[in-house]
Short mmCIF file of C-alpha atoms in Angstrom, two decimals:
data_model
loop_
_atom_site.label_atom_id
_atom_site.label_comp_id
_atom_site.label_asym_id
_atom_site.label_seq_id
_atom_site.Cartn_x
_atom_site.Cartn_y
_atom_site.Cartn_z
CA ASP A 268 -1.76 -9.08 29.14
CA ILE A 269 1.63 -7.41 29.07
CA GLN A 270 1.57 -3.74 30.07
CA MET A 271 4.12 -1.29 28.73
CA THR A 272 4.94 1.82 30.76
CA GLN A 273 6.92 4.69 29.28
CA SER A 274 8.60 7.49 31.16
CA PRO A 275 8.46 10.36 31.07
CA SER A 276 5.04 11.04 29.51
CA SER A 277 6.43 14.26 28.11
CA LEU A 278 9.67 16.20 28.08
CA SER A 279 10.99 19.52 26.88
CA ALA A 280 14.35 19.62 25.17
CA SER A 281 16.46 21.84 22.96
CA VAL A 282 17.97 21.17 19.57
CA GLY A 283 21.22 19.32 20.10
CA ASP A 284 20.22 17.76 23.42
CA ARG A 285 20.59 14.08 24.21
CA VAL A 286 17.17 12.63 25.01
CA THR A 287 16.42 9.34 26.72
CA ILE A 288 13.01 7.66 26.92
CA THR A 289 12.44 4.58 29.05
CA CYS A 290 9.98 1.74 28.50
CA ARG A 291 9.25 -0.94 31.09
CA ALA A 292 7.33 -4.16 30.46
CA SER A 293 5.18 -5.80 33.13
CA GLN A 294 6.97 -9.10 32.46
CA SER A 295 9.98 -10.20 30.49
CA ILE A 296 9.60 -9.69 26.75
CA SER A 297 13.13 -10.79 25.82
CA SER A 298 14.08 -8.62 22.82
CA TYR A 299 10.60 -8.25 21.34
CA LEU A 300 10.58 -4.48 21.62
CA ASN A 301 10.09 -1.84 18.92
CA TRP A 302 10.03 1.96 18.86
CA TYR A 303 7.88 4.26 16.70
CA GLN A 304 7.72 7.99 16.07
CA GLN A 305 4.42 9.72 15.37
CA LYS A 306 3.82 13.29 14.25
CA PRO A 307 0.39 14.97 14.48
CA GLY A 308 -2.09 13.72 11.91
CA LYS A 309 0.30 11.10 10.56
CA ALA A 310 0.63 7.35 10.89
CA PRO A 311 3.40 6.08 13.17
CA LYS A 312 6.80 5.43 11.67
CA LEU A 313 9.05 2.56 12.71
CA LEU A 314 12.40 3.70 14.12
CA ILE A 315 13.92 0.69 15.84
CA TYR A 316 12.98 -2.99 15.96
CA ALA A 317 14.14 -5.88 18.12
CA VAL A 318 15.47 -3.47 20.77
CA SER A 319 18.40 -2.01 18.85
CA SER A 320 18.10 -2.59 15.10
CA LEU A 321 17.76 0.66 13.19
CA GLN A 322 15.10 0.66 10.48
CA SER A 323 16.42 1.50 7.02
CA GLY A 324 16.50 5.24 6.42
CA VAL A 325 16.35 6.20 10.10
CA PRO A 326 19.17 8.53 11.20
CA SER A 327 21.90 7.03 13.33
CA ARG A 328 21.24 9.52 16.14
CA PHE A 329 18.44 7.16 17.16
CA SER A 330 19.51 4.13 19.18
CA GLY A 331 17.88 1.56 21.42
CA SER A 332 19.03 -0.72 24.20
CA GLY A 333 17.78 -3.02 26.92
CA SER A 334 16.52 -6.53 27.50
CA GLY A 335 13.98 -8.40 29.59
CA THR A 336 11.75 -5.72 31.05
CA ASP A 337 13.70 -2.44 30.75
CA PHE A 338 14.40 -0.65 27.49
CA THR A 339 15.67 2.73 26.37
CA LEU A 340 15.38 4.90 23.28
CA THR A 341 18.10 7.52 22.96
CA ILE A 342 18.23 10.44 20.56
CA SER A 343 21.78 11.79 20.41
CA GLY A 344 21.65 15.36 19.18
CA LEU A 345 17.96 16.25 18.92
CA GLN A 346 17.00 17.77 15.56
CA PRO A 347 13.99 20.02 14.79
CA GLU A 348 12.27 17.17 12.94
CA ASP A 349 12.51 14.93 16.02
CA PHE A 350 9.87 16.80 17.97
CA ALA A 351 7.11 14.20 18.01
CA THR A 352 5.55 11.48 20.16
CA TYR A 353 7.42 8.22 20.65
CA TYR A 354 5.92 4.84 21.44
CA CYS A 355 7.43 1.55 22.49
CA GLN A 356 5.64 -1.65 21.49
CA GLN A 357 6.07 -5.29 22.53
CA SER A 358 5.51 -8.25 20.25
CA HIS A 359 6.22 -11.02 22.76
CA THR A 360 2.57 -11.81 23.56
CA LYS A 361 -0.11 -10.34 21.32
CA ARG A 362 1.00 -6.69 20.92
CA THR A 363 0.92 -3.72 23.28
CA PHE A 364 2.04 -0.11 23.00
CA GLY A 365 3.35 2.14 25.71
CA GLN A 366 1.30 5.26 26.43
CA GLY A 367 3.69 7.49 24.51
CA THR A 368 6.27 10.17 25.27
CA LYS A 369 5.79 13.60 23.74
CA VAL A 370 9.04 15.41 22.99
CA GLU A 371 8.46 19.15 22.89
CA ILE A 372 10.64 22.14 22.14
CA LYS A 373 12.07 23.89 25.19
CA GLU B 229 5.67 0.15 -3.78
CA VAL B 230 3.87 -0.99 -0.66
CA GLN B 231 0.63 0.86 -0.01
CA LEU B 232 -2.25 0.40 2.44
CA VAL B 233 -5.51 2.30 2.04
CA GLU B 234 -8.23 2.09 4.69
CA THR B 235 -11.87 2.85 3.99
CA GLY B 236 -15.19 2.36 5.72
CA GLY B 237 -15.00 4.75 8.64
CA GLY B 238 -17.80 7.11 9.55
CA LEU B 239 -20.38 8.06 12.15
CA ILE B 240 -22.26 5.17 13.70
CA GLN B 241 -24.67 4.94 16.62
CA PRO B 242 -23.79 3.00 19.76
CA GLY B 243 -24.67 -0.67 19.34
CA GLY B 244 -24.23 -0.47 15.59
CA SER B 245 -21.89 -2.29 13.23
CA LEU B 246 -19.29 -1.16 10.73
CA ARG B 247 -16.81 -2.92 8.48
CA LEU B 248 -13.44 -1.38 7.74
CA SER B 249 -11.43 -2.35 4.68
CA CYS B 250 -7.72 -2.05 4.01
CA ALA B 251 -6.69 -2.47 0.40
CA ALA B 252 -3.07 -3.52 0.02
CA SER B 253 -0.77 -3.15 -2.95
CA GLY B 254 2.85 -4.04 -3.54
CA PHE B 255 2.69 -7.23 -1.47
CA SER B 256 0.38 -10.13 -0.66
CA VAL B 257 -1.90 -9.84 2.36
CA SER B 258 -2.24 -13.61 2.52
CA SER B 259 1.52 -14.15 2.85
CA ASN B 260 1.98 -11.65 5.65
CA TYR B 261 0.78 -10.98 9.16
CA MET B 262 -1.63 -8.03 9.15
CA SER B 263 -2.92 -5.95 12.02
CA TRP B 264 -5.29 -3.20 13.07
CA VAL B 265 -4.21 -0.46 15.46
CA ARG B 266 -6.42 2.37 16.67
CA GLN B 267 -5.92 5.78 18.23
CA ALA B 268 -8.66 7.60 20.10
CA PRO B 269 -8.67 11.39 19.64
CA GLY B 270 -5.76 12.91 21.52
CA LYS B 271 -4.73 9.52 22.94
CA GLY B 272 -2.04 6.93 22.35
CA LEU B 273 -1.87 3.92 20.09
CA GLU B 274 -3.85 0.80 20.96
CA TRP B 275 -3.30 -2.54 19.24
CA VAL B 276 -6.62 -4.09 18.20
CA SER B 277 -6.09 -7.33 16.30
CA VAL B 278 -3.75 -9.41 14.16
CA ILE B 279 -4.21 -12.14 11.57
CA TYR B 280 -1.32 -14.44 10.76
CA SER B 281 -0.52 -15.82 7.34
CA ALA B 282 -1.76 -19.22 8.57
CA GLY B 283 -5.09 -17.62 9.49
CA ASN B 284 -4.72 -17.49 13.28
CA THR B 285 -6.38 -14.42 14.75
CA TYR B 286 -5.81 -12.58 18.03
CA TYR B 287 -7.59 -9.66 19.67
CA ALA B 288 -7.13 -7.11 22.40
CA ASP B 289 -9.36 -7.83 25.40
CA SER B 290 -11.19 -4.55 24.78
CA VAL B 291 -12.61 -5.79 21.46
CA LYS B 292 -12.64 -9.57 21.84
CA GLY B 293 -16.05 -11.01 21.00
CA ARG B 294 -17.15 -7.82 19.21
CA PHE B 295 -14.57 -7.34 16.43
CA THR B 296 -13.51 -9.84 13.76
CA ILE B 297 -10.43 -9.55 11.58
CA SER B 298 -10.41 -11.28 8.20
CA ARG B 299 -8.93 -11.02 4.73
CA ASP B 300 -9.93 -11.62 1.12
CA ASN B 301 -6.91 -13.00 -0.68
CA SER B 302 -8.45 -12.48 -4.12
CA ARG B 303 -8.97 -8.79 -3.39
CA ASN B 304 -5.72 -8.49 -1.40
CA THR B 305 -7.76 -6.74 1.26
CA LEU B 306 -7.87 -6.85 5.06
CA TYR B 307 -11.10 -6.28 6.97
CA LEU B 308 -12.24 -5.42 10.46
CA GLN B 309 -15.87 -6.20 11.24
CA MET B 310 -16.90 -4.16 14.27
CA ASN B 311 -20.14 -5.04 16.08
CA SER B 312 -21.77 -3.74 19.26
CA LEU B 313 -19.88 -0.49 18.92
CA ARG B 314 -19.37 1.71 21.95
CA ALA B 315 -18.43 5.36 22.40
CA GLU B 316 -14.98 4.24 23.54
CA ASP B 317 -14.38 2.61 20.15
CA THR B 318 -14.22 6.10 18.62
CA ALA B 319 -10.77 6.34 17.05
CA VAL B 320 -8.70 6.51 13.92
CA TYR B 321 -8.20 2.93 12.79
CA TYR B 322 -4.93 2.06 11.04
CA CYS B 323 -4.10 -1.14 9.24
CA ALA B 324 -0.48 -2.18 9.29
CA ARG B 325 1.68 -4.89 7.84
CA VAL B 326 3.53 -6.96 10.42
CA LEU B 327 6.99 -7.98 9.30
CA VAL B 328 8.46 -11.04 10.99
CA VAL B 329 12.21 -11.14 11.42
CA ALA B 330 14.70 -13.69 12.72
CA GLY B 331 13.88 -15.09 16.12
CA ASN B 332 10.15 -14.57 15.56
CA SER B 333 10.37 -10.91 16.50
CA ASP B 334 8.00 -8.75 14.48
CA TYR B 335 7.07 -5.13 13.98
CA PHE B 336 4.69 -2.88 12.06
CA ASP B 337 6.66 -1.76 9.02
CA TYR B 338 3.98 -0.22 6.78
CA TRP B 339 0.89 1.69 7.88
CA GLY B 340 -2.14 3.07 6.12
CA GLN B 341 -3.29 6.65 6.52
CA GLY B 342 -6.10 5.66 8.88
CA THR B 343 -9.90 5.93 8.82
CA LEU B 344 -11.93 7.68 11.50
CA VAL B 345 -14.72 5.84 13.28
CA THR B 346 -17.01 7.94 15.45
CA VAL B 347 -19.50 6.18 17.69
CA SER B 348 -22.12 8.65 18.85
CA SER B 349 -25.86 9.14 19.00
#
């Protein structure tokens, strides 16, 4: 099965910071990579699909890039509502999530 | 409006069985891919299973042979039959719609609120 590894597992940042989260697949997944945001006690919310396509209603400060095995989620100008846990997910073979990256307030 | 409502969770002893239901509204379960995703307490998301519109089913290795995904088109409902339950199956179970886009890429676009399954003696 394809393994997805996110880094870092957690980070502390301030409002207004630029935040970058990395996701690496154990084999090439082409562009079959999505990103989700989850807040405590809530279901995950889709942010970005197919590497870089922004889901409707998601602020443009969220962006994604990458291909093959290495992918990045960037939040440009962190807002108070962005403190949450972020997951990458591949849909190339079955489905797999990364272990998550918790973004905390510095 | 698309809505997914899971039911059927609860406390079950190890080795027992439980069936989760996910009632869908606002779209047809039979015309879409549907999936189950779980989250153990304090842990990350784990994909469990998917059923395609054609009826193909796929499972994570951790549940293969013990869990069965199915749907009832007349009730517009997705199910997860869970047998031989283990303590490590304890989790919130979410159902999610899988939207397929160009190039066969897909993603989970709508999620239910989740139902908690606790496996303990």
